[in-house]
mmCIF file of C-alpha atoms in Angstrom:
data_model
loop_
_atom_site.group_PDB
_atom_site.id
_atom_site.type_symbol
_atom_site.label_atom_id
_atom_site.label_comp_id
_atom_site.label_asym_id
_atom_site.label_seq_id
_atom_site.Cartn_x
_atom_site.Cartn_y
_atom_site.Cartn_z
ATOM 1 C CA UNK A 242 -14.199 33.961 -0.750
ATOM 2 C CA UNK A 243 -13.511 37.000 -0.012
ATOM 3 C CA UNK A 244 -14.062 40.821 -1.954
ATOM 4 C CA UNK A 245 -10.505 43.091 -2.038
ATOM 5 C CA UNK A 246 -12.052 46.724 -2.488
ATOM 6 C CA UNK A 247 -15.757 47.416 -1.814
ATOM 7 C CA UNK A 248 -17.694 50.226 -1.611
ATOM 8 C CA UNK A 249 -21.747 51.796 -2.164
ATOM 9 C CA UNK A 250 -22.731 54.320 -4.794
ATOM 10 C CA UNK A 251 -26.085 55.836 -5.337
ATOM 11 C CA UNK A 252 -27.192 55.932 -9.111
ATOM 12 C CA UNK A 253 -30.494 56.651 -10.200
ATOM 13 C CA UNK A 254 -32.274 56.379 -6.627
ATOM 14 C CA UNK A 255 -30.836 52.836 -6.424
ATOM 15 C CA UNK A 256 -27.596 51.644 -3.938
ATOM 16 C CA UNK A 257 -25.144 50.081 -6.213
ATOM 17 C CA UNK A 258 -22.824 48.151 -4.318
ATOM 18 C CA UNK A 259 -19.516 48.112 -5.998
ATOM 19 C CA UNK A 260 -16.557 45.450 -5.840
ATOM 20 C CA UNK A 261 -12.963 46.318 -7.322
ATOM 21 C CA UNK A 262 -10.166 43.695 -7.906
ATOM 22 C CA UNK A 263 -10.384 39.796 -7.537
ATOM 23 C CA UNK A 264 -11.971 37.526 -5.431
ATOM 24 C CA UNK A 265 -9.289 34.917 -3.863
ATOM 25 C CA UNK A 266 -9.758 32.051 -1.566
ATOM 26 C CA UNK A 267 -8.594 32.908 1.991
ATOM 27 C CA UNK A 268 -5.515 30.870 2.654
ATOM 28 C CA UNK A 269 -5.070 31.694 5.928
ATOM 29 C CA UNK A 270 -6.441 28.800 7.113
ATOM 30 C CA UNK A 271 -5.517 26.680 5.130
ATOM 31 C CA UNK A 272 -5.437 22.580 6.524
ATOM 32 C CA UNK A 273 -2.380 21.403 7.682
ATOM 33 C CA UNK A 274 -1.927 17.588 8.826
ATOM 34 C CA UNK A 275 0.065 15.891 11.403
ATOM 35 C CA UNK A 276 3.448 16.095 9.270
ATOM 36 C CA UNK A 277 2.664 19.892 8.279
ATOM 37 C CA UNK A 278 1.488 20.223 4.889
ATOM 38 C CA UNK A 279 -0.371 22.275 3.534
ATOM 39 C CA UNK A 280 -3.587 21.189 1.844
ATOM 40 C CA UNK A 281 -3.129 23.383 -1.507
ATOM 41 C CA UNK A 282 -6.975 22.298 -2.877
ATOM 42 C CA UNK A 283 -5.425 21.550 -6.363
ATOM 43 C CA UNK A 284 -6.265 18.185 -7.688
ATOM 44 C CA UNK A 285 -3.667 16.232 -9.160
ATOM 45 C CA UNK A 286 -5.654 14.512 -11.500
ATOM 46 C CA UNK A 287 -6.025 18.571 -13.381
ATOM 47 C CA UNK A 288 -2.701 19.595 -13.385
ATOM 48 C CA UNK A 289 -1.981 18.950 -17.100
ATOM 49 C CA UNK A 290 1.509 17.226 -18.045
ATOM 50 C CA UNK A 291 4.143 19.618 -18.503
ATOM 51 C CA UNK A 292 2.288 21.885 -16.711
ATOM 52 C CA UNK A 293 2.187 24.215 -13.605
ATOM 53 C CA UNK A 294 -0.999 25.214 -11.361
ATOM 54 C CA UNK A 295 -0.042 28.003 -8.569
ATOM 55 C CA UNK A 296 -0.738 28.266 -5.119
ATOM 56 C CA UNK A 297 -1.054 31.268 -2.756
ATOM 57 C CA UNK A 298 -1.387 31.110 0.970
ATOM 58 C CA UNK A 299 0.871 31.565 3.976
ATOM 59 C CA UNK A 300 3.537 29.557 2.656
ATOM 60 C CA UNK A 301 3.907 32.042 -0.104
ATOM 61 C CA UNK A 302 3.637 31.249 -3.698
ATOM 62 C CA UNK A 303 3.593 28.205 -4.905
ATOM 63 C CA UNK A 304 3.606 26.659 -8.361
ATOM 64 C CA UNK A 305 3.214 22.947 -8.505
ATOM 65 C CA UNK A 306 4.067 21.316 -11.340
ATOM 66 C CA UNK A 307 3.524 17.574 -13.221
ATOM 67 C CA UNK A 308 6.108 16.078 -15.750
ATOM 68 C CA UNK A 309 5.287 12.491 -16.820
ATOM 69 C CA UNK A 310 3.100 11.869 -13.977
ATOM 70 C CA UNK A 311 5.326 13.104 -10.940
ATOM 71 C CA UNK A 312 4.295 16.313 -9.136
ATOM 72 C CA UNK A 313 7.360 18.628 -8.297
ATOM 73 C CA UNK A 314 6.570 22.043 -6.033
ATOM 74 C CA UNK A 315 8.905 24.945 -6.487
ATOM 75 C CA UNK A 316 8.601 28.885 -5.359
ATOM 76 C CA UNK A 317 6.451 30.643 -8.296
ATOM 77 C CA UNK A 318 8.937 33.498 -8.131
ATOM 78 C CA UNK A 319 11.811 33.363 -10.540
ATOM 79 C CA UNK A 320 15.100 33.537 -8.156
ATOM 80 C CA UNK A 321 16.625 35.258 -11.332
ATOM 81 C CA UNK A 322 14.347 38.193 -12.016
ATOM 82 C CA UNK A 323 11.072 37.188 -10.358
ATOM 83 C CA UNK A 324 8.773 36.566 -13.555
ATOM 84 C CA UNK A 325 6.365 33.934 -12.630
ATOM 85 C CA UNK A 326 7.586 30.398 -13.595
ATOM 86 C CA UNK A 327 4.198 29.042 -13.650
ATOM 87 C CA UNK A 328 3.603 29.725 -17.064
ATOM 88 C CA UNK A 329 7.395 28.584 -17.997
ATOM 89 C CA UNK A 330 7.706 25.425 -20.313
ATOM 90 C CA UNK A 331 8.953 21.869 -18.635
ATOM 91 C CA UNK A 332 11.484 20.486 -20.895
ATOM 92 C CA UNK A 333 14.256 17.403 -19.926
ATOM 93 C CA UNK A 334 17.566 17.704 -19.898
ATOM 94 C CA UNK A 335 19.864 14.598 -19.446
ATOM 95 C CA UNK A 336 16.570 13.013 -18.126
ATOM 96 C CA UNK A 337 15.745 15.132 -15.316
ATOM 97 C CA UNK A 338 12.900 17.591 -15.759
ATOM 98 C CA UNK A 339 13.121 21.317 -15.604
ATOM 99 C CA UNK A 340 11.326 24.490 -15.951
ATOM 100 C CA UNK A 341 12.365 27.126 -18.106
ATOM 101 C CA UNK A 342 11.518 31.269 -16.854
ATOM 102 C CA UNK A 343 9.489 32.273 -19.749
ATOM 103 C CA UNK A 344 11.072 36.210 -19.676
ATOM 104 C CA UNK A 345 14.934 35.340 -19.347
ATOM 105 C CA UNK A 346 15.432 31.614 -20.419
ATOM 106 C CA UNK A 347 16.619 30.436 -16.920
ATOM 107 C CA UNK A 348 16.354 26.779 -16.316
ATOM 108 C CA UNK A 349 15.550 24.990 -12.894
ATOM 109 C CA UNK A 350 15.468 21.594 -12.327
ATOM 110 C CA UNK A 351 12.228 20.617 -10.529
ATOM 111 C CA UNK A 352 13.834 17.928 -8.471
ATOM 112 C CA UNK A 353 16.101 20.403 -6.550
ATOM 113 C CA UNK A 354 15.354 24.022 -7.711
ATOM 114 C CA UNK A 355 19.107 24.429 -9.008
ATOM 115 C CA UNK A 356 19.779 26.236 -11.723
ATOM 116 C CA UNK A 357 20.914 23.766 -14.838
ATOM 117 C CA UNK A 358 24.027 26.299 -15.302
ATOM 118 C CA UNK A 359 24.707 25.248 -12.273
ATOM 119 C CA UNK A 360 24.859 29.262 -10.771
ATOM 120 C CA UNK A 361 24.060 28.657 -6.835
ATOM 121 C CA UNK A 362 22.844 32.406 -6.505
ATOM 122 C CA UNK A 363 19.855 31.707 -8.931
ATOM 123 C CA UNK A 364 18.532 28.299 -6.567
ATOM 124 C CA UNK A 365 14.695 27.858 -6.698
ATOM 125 C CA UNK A 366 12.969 27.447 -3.293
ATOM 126 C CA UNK A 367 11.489 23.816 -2.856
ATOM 127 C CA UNK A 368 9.121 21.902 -1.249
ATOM 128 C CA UNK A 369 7.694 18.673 -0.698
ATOM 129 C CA UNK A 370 4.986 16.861 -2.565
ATOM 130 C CA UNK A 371 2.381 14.368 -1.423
ATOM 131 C CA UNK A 372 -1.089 13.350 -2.554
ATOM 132 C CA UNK A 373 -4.360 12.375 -0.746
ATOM 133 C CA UNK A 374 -7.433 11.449 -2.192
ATOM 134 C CA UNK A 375 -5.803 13.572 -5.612
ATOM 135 C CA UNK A 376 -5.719 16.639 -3.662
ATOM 136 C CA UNK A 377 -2.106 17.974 -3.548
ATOM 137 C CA UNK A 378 -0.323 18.663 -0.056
ATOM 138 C CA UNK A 379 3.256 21.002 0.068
ATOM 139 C CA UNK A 380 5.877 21.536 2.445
ATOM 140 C CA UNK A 381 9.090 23.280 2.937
ATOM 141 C CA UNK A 382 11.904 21.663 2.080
ATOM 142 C CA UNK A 383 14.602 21.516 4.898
#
């Protein structure tokens, strides 16, 4: 763990060391294995059901998600207007689960990323999901 923004001040005879912003995990280094994904450190087991946990790290921003069990990975980033879909609500249509941007009411399936009007330029990024030992691995997509 890291600190963003630090820096000393002197206040009443005493050094006062001073940390601005968040602490975040560094994701630089983040474990690959032999078929090059990414070892996220979310656990499946707390990603709630119809929910979405984000990741950050070299492979950008990631939100994975879990919708009756199945874990789907899509680019946090709303391709419409870039709110952050991690906070969007999973509903089904015609069976298939999507997420639904929370600012402008855009729907993405989480199977492919594609829009559910069916608009190619609005296409969620995706990536591939795998578990081991409940910790939650990513990949791109090809």
């Amino acid at each position: 763990i890291q600190p963003r923004t630090l820096y000393q001040r002197r206040v009443r005879g005493c050094i006062v060391t001073i940390m601005l912003g968040f602490f975040s995990k560094k994701t630089d280094d983040a474990e690959k294995d032999e078929e090059g994904f990414v070892n996220t450190s979310l656990k499946a087991s707390e990603i709630e059901d119809k929910k979405g946990q984000k990741f950050k790290g070299k492979i950008g921003e990631v939100t994975v998600f879990k919708c009756n069990g199945q874990l789907f990975a899509l680019s946090s980033a709303c391709s419409h207007q870039g709110y952050d879909l991690t906070v969007g609500d999973i509903e089904d249509i015609d069976g298939k689960p999507c997420v639904v941007c929370p600012k402008h009411k855009m729907k993405f399936f989480l199977e492919s990323g594609a829009s559910v009007s069916g608009n190619k330029t609005y296409k969620q990024k995706c990536f591939l999901v795998k578990t081991k030992d409940d910790l939650v691995w990513i990949k791109k997509a090809d």
